[in-house]
mmCIF file of C-alpha atoms in Angstrom:
data_model
loop_
_atom_site.group_PDB
_atom_site.id
_atom_site.type_symbol
_atom_site.label_atom_id
_atom_site.label_comp_id
_atom_site.label_asym_id
_atom_site.label_seq_id
_atom_site.Cartn_x
_atom_site.Cartn_y
_atom_site.Cartn_z
ATOM 1 C CA MET U 1 168.034 49.124 82.448
ATOM 2 C CA ASP U 2 165.525 48.029 79.997
ATOM 3 C CA GLU U 3 164.988 44.721 78.015
ATOM 4 C CA LYS U 4 167.020 46.263 75.166
ATOM 5 C CA GLU U 5 169.814 47.517 77.250
ATOM 6 C CA LEU U 6 170.550 44.660 78.543
ATOM 7 C CA GLU U 7 170.423 41.962 75.465
ATOM 8 C CA SER U 8 172.938 44.929 74.156
ATOM 9 C CA LEU U 9 174.855 43.969 77.382
ATOM 10 C CA ARG U 10 174.662 40.442 76.595
ATOM 11 C CA LYS U 11 175.678 40.332 72.975
ATOM 12 C CA THR U 12 178.301 42.431 74.186
ATOM 13 C CA MET U 13 179.729 40.312 76.360
ATOM 14 C CA THR U 14 179.234 37.726 74.270
ATOM 15 C CA ALA U 15 181.502 38.800 71.720
ATOM 16 C CA GLU U 16 184.319 40.085 73.838
ATOM 17 C CA PHE U 17 184.924 36.683 76.179
ATOM 18 C CA PRO U 18 184.720 33.290 75.329
ATOM 19 C CA ASP U 19 181.934 31.098 76.209
ATOM 20 C CA GLU U 20 183.877 29.360 78.752
ATOM 21 C CA PHE U 21 184.344 32.723 80.643
ATOM 22 C CA GLN U 22 182.853 32.635 84.062
ATOM 23 C CA PHE U 23 181.531 36.020 86.161
ATOM 24 C CA ASN U 24 183.300 36.462 89.064
ATOM 25 C CA ASN U 25 180.927 37.549 91.940
ATOM 26 C CA ARG U 26 182.493 41.256 92.043
ATOM 27 C CA MET U 27 181.567 41.546 88.328
ATOM 28 C CA LYS U 28 178.144 40.384 89.056
ATOM 29 C CA GLU U 29 177.374 42.415 91.705
ATOM 30 C CA LYS U 30 178.424 45.325 89.191
ATOM 31 C CA VAL U 31 175.773 44.637 87.109
ATOM 32 C CA LYS U 32 172.893 44.179 90.006
ATOM 33 C CA ASN U 33 174.089 47.350 91.204
ATOM 34 C CA GLU U 34 173.638 49.182 87.339
ATOM 35 C CA ILE U 35 170.069 47.277 86.677
ATOM 36 C CA ARG U 36 168.869 48.200 90.445
ATOM 37 C CA LYS U 37 170.352 51.753 89.765
ATOM 38 C CA ASP U 38 168.238 52.146 86.763
ATOM 39 C CA ASN U 39 164.930 50.688 87.744
ATOM 40 C CA GLU U 40 165.117 53.216 90.995
ATOM 41 C CA MET U 41 165.474 56.231 88.431
ATOM 42 C CA ASN U 42 162.525 55.056 86.160
ATOM 43 C CA PRO U 43 160.068 56.198 88.932
ATOM 44 C CA LYS U 44 161.941 59.739 89.647
ATOM 45 C CA LYS U 45 161.499 60.446 86.430
ATOM 46 C CA LYS U 46 158.166 59.563 85.753
ATOM 47 C CA PHE U 47 157.236 61.405 89.418
ATOM 48 C CA ILE U 48 159.179 64.816 87.408
ATOM 49 C CA LEU U 49 157.136 64.262 84.408
ATOM 50 C CA GLY U 50 153.702 63.499 85.834
ATOM 51 C CA PRO U 51 153.714 66.774 87.679
ATOM 52 C CA ALA U 52 155.068 68.628 84.886
ATOM 53 C CA PHE U 53 152.244 67.417 81.736
ATOM 54 C CA SER U 54 149.726 68.166 84.687
ATOM 55 C CA VAL U 55 150.471 71.844 85.488
ATOM 56 C CA VAL U 56 150.830 72.589 81.301
ATOM 57 C CA PHE U 57 147.464 71.079 80.804
ATOM 58 C CA VAL U 58 146.385 73.285 84.238
ATOM 59 C CA VAL U 59 147.053 76.049 81.988
ATOM 60 C CA CYS U 60 146.104 75.274 78.912
ATOM 61 C CA ALA U 61 142.064 74.725 80.383
ATOM 62 C CA LEU U 62 142.830 78.259 82.271
ATOM 63 C CA ALA U 63 143.684 79.946 79.073
ATOM 64 C CA ILE U 64 140.974 78.328 77.372
ATOM 65 C CA PHE U 65 138.323 79.360 80.337
ATOM 66 C CA ILE U 66 139.415 82.977 80.738
ATOM 67 C CA PHE U 67 139.516 83.646 76.637
ATOM 68 C CA ILE U 68 135.676 81.957 76.332
ATOM 69 C CA GLY U 69 134.981 83.747 79.807
ATOM 70 C CA GLY U 70 136.286 87.222 78.056
ATOM 71 C CA GLN U 71 134.335 86.914 75.006
ATOM 72 C CA GLU U 72 131.028 86.084 77.025
ATOM 73 C CA LEU U 73 131.334 89.109 79.267
ATOM 74 C CA GLY U 74 133.037 91.277 76.432
ATOM 75 C CA PHE U 75 136.610 92.263 77.851
ATOM 76 C CA ILE U 76 137.813 89.839 74.785
ATOM 77 C CA GLY U 77 136.054 90.198 70.983
ATOM 78 C CA GLU U 78 133.722 92.404 69.721
ATOM 79 C CA ASN U 79 133.720 94.986 73.043
ATOM 80 C CA ASN U 80 137.550 95.340 73.040
ATOM 81 C CA ALA U 81 139.218 98.726 72.299
ATOM 82 C CA SER U 82 139.644 99.442 68.615
ATOM 83 C CA ASP U 83 143.578 98.072 67.150
ATOM 84 C CA SER U 84 143.054 100.732 64.439
ATOM 85 C CA GLU U 85 145.833 103.434 63.965
ATOM 86 C CA MET U 86 143.779 106.725 65.364
ATOM 87 C CA PHE U 87 144.604 109.817 63.947
ATOM 88 C CA THR U 88 143.978 113.391 66.052
ATOM 89 C CA TYR U 89 141.427 115.594 64.849
ATOM 90 C CA GLU U 90 142.452 119.242 65.029
ATOM 91 C CA PRO U 91 139.121 121.495 64.896
ATOM 92 C CA THR U 92 138.775 124.475 62.421
ATOM 93 C CA GLU U 93 137.614 127.679 63.289
ATOM 94 C CA GLU U 94 134.081 126.921 61.818
ATOM 95 C CA ILE U 95 134.059 123.742 63.625
ATOM 96 C CA GLY U 96 135.697 125.133 66.919
ATOM 97 C CA GLU U 97 132.464 127.046 67.597
ATOM 98 C CA ILE U 98 130.132 124.784 67.472
ATOM 99 C CA ASN U 99 132.599 122.790 69.757
ATOM 100 C CA LYS U 100 131.816 125.383 72.332
ATOM 101 C CA GLU U 101 128.140 123.743 72.786
ATOM 102 C CA PHE U 102 128.806 120.321 71.125
ATOM 103 C CA LYS U 103 131.215 117.255 71.462
ATOM 104 C CA ILE U 104 133.392 117.261 68.581
ATOM 105 C CA PRO U 105 135.058 114.046 68.120
ATOM 106 C CA THR U 106 139.390 114.359 68.405
ATOM 107 C CA LYS U 107 140.262 110.576 67.083
ATOM 108 C CA PHE U 108 139.666 109.382 63.244
ATOM 109 C CA PRO U 109 140.253 105.991 62.425
ATOM 110 C CA PHE U 110 141.687 107.702 59.096
ATOM 111 C CA GLU U 111 143.954 110.777 59.025
ATOM 112 C CA VAL U 112 140.655 113.545 58.278
ATOM 113 C CA THR U 113 142.138 115.622 55.194
ATOM 114 C CA ASP U 114 138.927 118.375 55.015
ATOM 115 C CA SER U 115 136.327 118.983 57.138
ATOM 116 C CA PHE U 116 132.889 121.362 57.182
ATOM 117 C CA ALA U 117 129.753 121.970 58.652
ATOM 118 C CA SER U 118 126.253 122.418 57.897
ATOM 119 C CA THR U 119 122.355 123.586 59.336
ATOM 120 C CA PRO U 120 119.943 121.703 58.267
ATOM 121 C CA PRO U 121 116.346 123.348 58.191
ATOM 122 C CA THR U 122 115.152 123.160 61.668
ATOM 123 C CA GLN U 123 111.730 122.231 61.122
ATOM 124 C CA ASN U 124 110.144 124.340 63.878
ATOM 125 C CA GLN U 125 112.652 122.657 66.485
ATOM 126 C CA LYS U 126 114.005 125.055 68.791
ATOM 127 C CA GLY U 127 117.592 123.677 69.338
ATOM 128 C CA ASN U 128 120.256 124.030 66.975
ATOM 129 C CA ARG U 129 121.281 121.171 64.756
ATOM 130 C CA TYR U 130 124.376 120.710 62.940
ATOM 131 C CA THR U 131 125.496 117.964 60.645
ATOM 132 C CA ILE U 132 129.820 117.933 60.430
ATOM 133 C CA ASP U 133 131.286 115.931 57.640
ATOM 134 C CA PHE U 134 135.187 114.728 58.233
ATOM 135 C CA VAL U 135 136.558 112.949 54.984
ATOM 136 C CA SER U 136 139.793 111.606 54.183
ATOM 137 C CA SER U 137 141.379 111.611 50.931
ATOM 138 C CA ASN U 138 140.950 108.271 49.762
ATOM 139 C CA GLY U 139 137.506 108.296 50.133
ATOM 140 C CA GLN U 140 136.236 107.572 53.357
ATOM 141 C CA GLN U 141 134.062 109.645 55.345
ATOM 142 C CA LEU U 142 132.173 110.141 58.937
ATOM 143 C CA THR U 143 129.186 112.573 59.374
ATOM 144 C CA LEU U 144 128.218 113.600 62.615
ATOM 145 C CA LYS U 145 124.936 115.007 63.666
ATOM 146 C CA VAL U 146 124.060 116.411 66.991
ATOM 147 C CA THR U 147 121.042 118.362 68.036
ATOM 148 C CA SER U 148 119.595 119.307 71.143
ATOM 149 C CA ASN U 149 116.429 118.101 70.533
ATOM 150 C CA GLU U 150 114.639 114.852 70.639
ATOM 151 C CA VAL U 151 115.232 112.396 67.946
ATOM 152 C CA ILE U 152 112.144 110.184 67.210
ATOM 153 C CA TYR U 153 113.079 107.321 64.420
ATOM 154 C CA THR U 154 111.155 107.026 61.837
ATOM 155 C CA ASP U 155 112.508 103.814 60.328
ATOM 156 C CA ASP U 156 112.125 100.096 61.115
ATOM 157 C CA LEU U 157 115.568 99.310 61.579
ATOM 158 C CA GLU U 158 116.575 96.920 64.478
ATOM 159 C CA ARG U 159 119.225 98.644 66.431
ATOM 160 C CA GLU U 160 121.734 97.041 68.507
ATOM 161 C CA GLU U 161 122.918 98.122 71.575
ATOM 162 C CA VAL U 162 126.398 98.353 72.295
ATOM 163 C CA THR U 163 128.567 99.486 75.238
ATOM 164 C CA SER U 164 132.448 99.944 75.900
ATOM 165 C CA GLY U 165 133.205 101.139 79.358
ATOM 166 C CA ASP U 166 130.877 104.008 80.625
ATOM 167 C CA PHE U 167 129.702 104.595 76.707
ATOM 168 C CA THR U 168 126.472 103.116 75.495
ATOM 169 C CA GLY U 169 125.157 103.711 71.991
ATOM 170 C CA GLN U 170 122.798 101.939 69.636
ATOM 171 C CA TYR U 171 124.374 100.590 66.304
ATOM 172 C CA VAL U 172 122.992 99.817 62.894
ATOM 173 C CA VAL U 173 123.911 99.722 59.226
ATOM 174 C CA ASN U 174 121.091 101.190 57.298
ATOM 175 C CA GLU U 175 119.805 100.060 53.474
ATOM 176 C CA GLN U 176 122.418 103.041 51.688
ATOM 177 C CA ASN U 177 124.958 100.122 53.706
ATOM 178 C CA VAL U 178 125.739 103.342 55.764
ATOM 179 C CA GLN U 179 127.246 102.414 59.245
ATOM 180 C CA ILE U 180 125.153 104.409 61.605
ATOM 181 C CA LEU U 181 126.536 104.899 65.844
ATOM 182 C CA SER U 182 123.989 107.035 67.920
ATOM 183 C CA TRP U 183 124.061 107.986 71.764
ATOM 184 C CA GLU U 184 122.976 110.698 74.397
ATOM 185 C CA ASP U 185 125.103 112.413 76.298
ATOM 186 C CA ASN U 186 123.900 114.995 78.612
ATOM 187 C CA ASN U 187 120.735 115.743 77.120
ATOM 188 C CA ILE U 188 122.468 116.217 73.480
ATOM 189 C CA ASN U 189 121.595 113.567 70.639
ATOM 190 C CA TYR U 190 125.006 112.256 69.106
ATOM 191 C CA SER U 191 124.934 110.660 65.679
ATOM 192 C CA LEU U 192 128.101 109.227 63.650
ATOM 193 C CA GLY U 193 127.527 107.206 59.963
ATOM 194 C CA TYR U 194 130.831 106.060 57.820
ATOM 195 C CA MET U 195 130.516 106.018 54.370
ATOM 196 C CA SER U 196 133.138 105.431 51.799
ATOM 197 C CA GLU U 197 133.679 105.233 47.764
ATOM 198 C CA ASN U 198 134.401 102.032 47.851
ATOM 199 C CA GLN U 199 130.965 100.215 48.686
ATOM 200 C CA GLU U 200 132.754 96.968 50.070
ATOM 201 C CA SER U 201 134.558 98.643 52.922
ATOM 202 C CA SER U 202 133.420 98.748 56.235
ATOM 203 C CA LEU U 203 134.901 99.685 59.291
ATOM 204 C CA PRO U 204 134.589 97.746 62.467
ATOM 205 C CA LYS U 205 131.795 99.107 65.416
ATOM 206 C CA GLU U 206 135.092 99.029 67.348
ATOM 207 C CA ASP U 207 136.544 102.078 65.603
ATOM 208 C CA LEU U 208 132.837 104.003 65.899
ATOM 209 C CA ILE U 209 132.714 103.689 69.261
ATOM 210 C CA GLU U 210 136.353 105.209 69.903
ATOM 211 C CA VAL U 211 135.503 108.048 67.766
ATOM 212 C CA ALA U 212 132.442 108.665 69.979
ATOM 213 C CA LYS U 213 134.339 108.395 72.763
ATOM 214 C CA SER U 214 137.319 110.842 71.888
ATOM 215 C CA ALA U 215 134.290 113.330 71.560
ATOM 216 C CA LYS U 216 134.886 116.082 73.950
#
């Protein structure tokens, strides 16, 4: 019982009983017992609340530690798998023929409404080369370039190495604002470029990685 409660009790007793009224021993003992009981309860409350706050603090600290550590290790943040909806792609007969020699992506971050392939000049190179365009109805386009020849970069662009599970590739945005992801698989070189009619539109690099990983 705290000081406010004691004061309230005193005022109540003063109002309800005449000044000459004297407590008998039984009533005094009852008041003392109430005070003693309250004092004994307070430490228990503190004992319960103390560990509770400690547990909350530890849980929050662990959550922050896991989040920051996850970002550093790549489990959380940029290296995460894409959260975008992925659409399944079924190769056309033409691209199905190319698929016998090269892997073709089967998942896209947009619904592919048309796809077509072309064969660039070989420039006296021995291996086959193909360029395959995958387009959507709203002006998005992913262009896949595949070749069994060695790829030599002639530009000065700085490429970023990206990883996701067993996948390793190189990511860059060129002067035309085309996002490009390149990788090698079983001595075949692949390059995936994203562009859009909306020049300000961009695709998360995680989406490009998911497209690349779906190639089979």
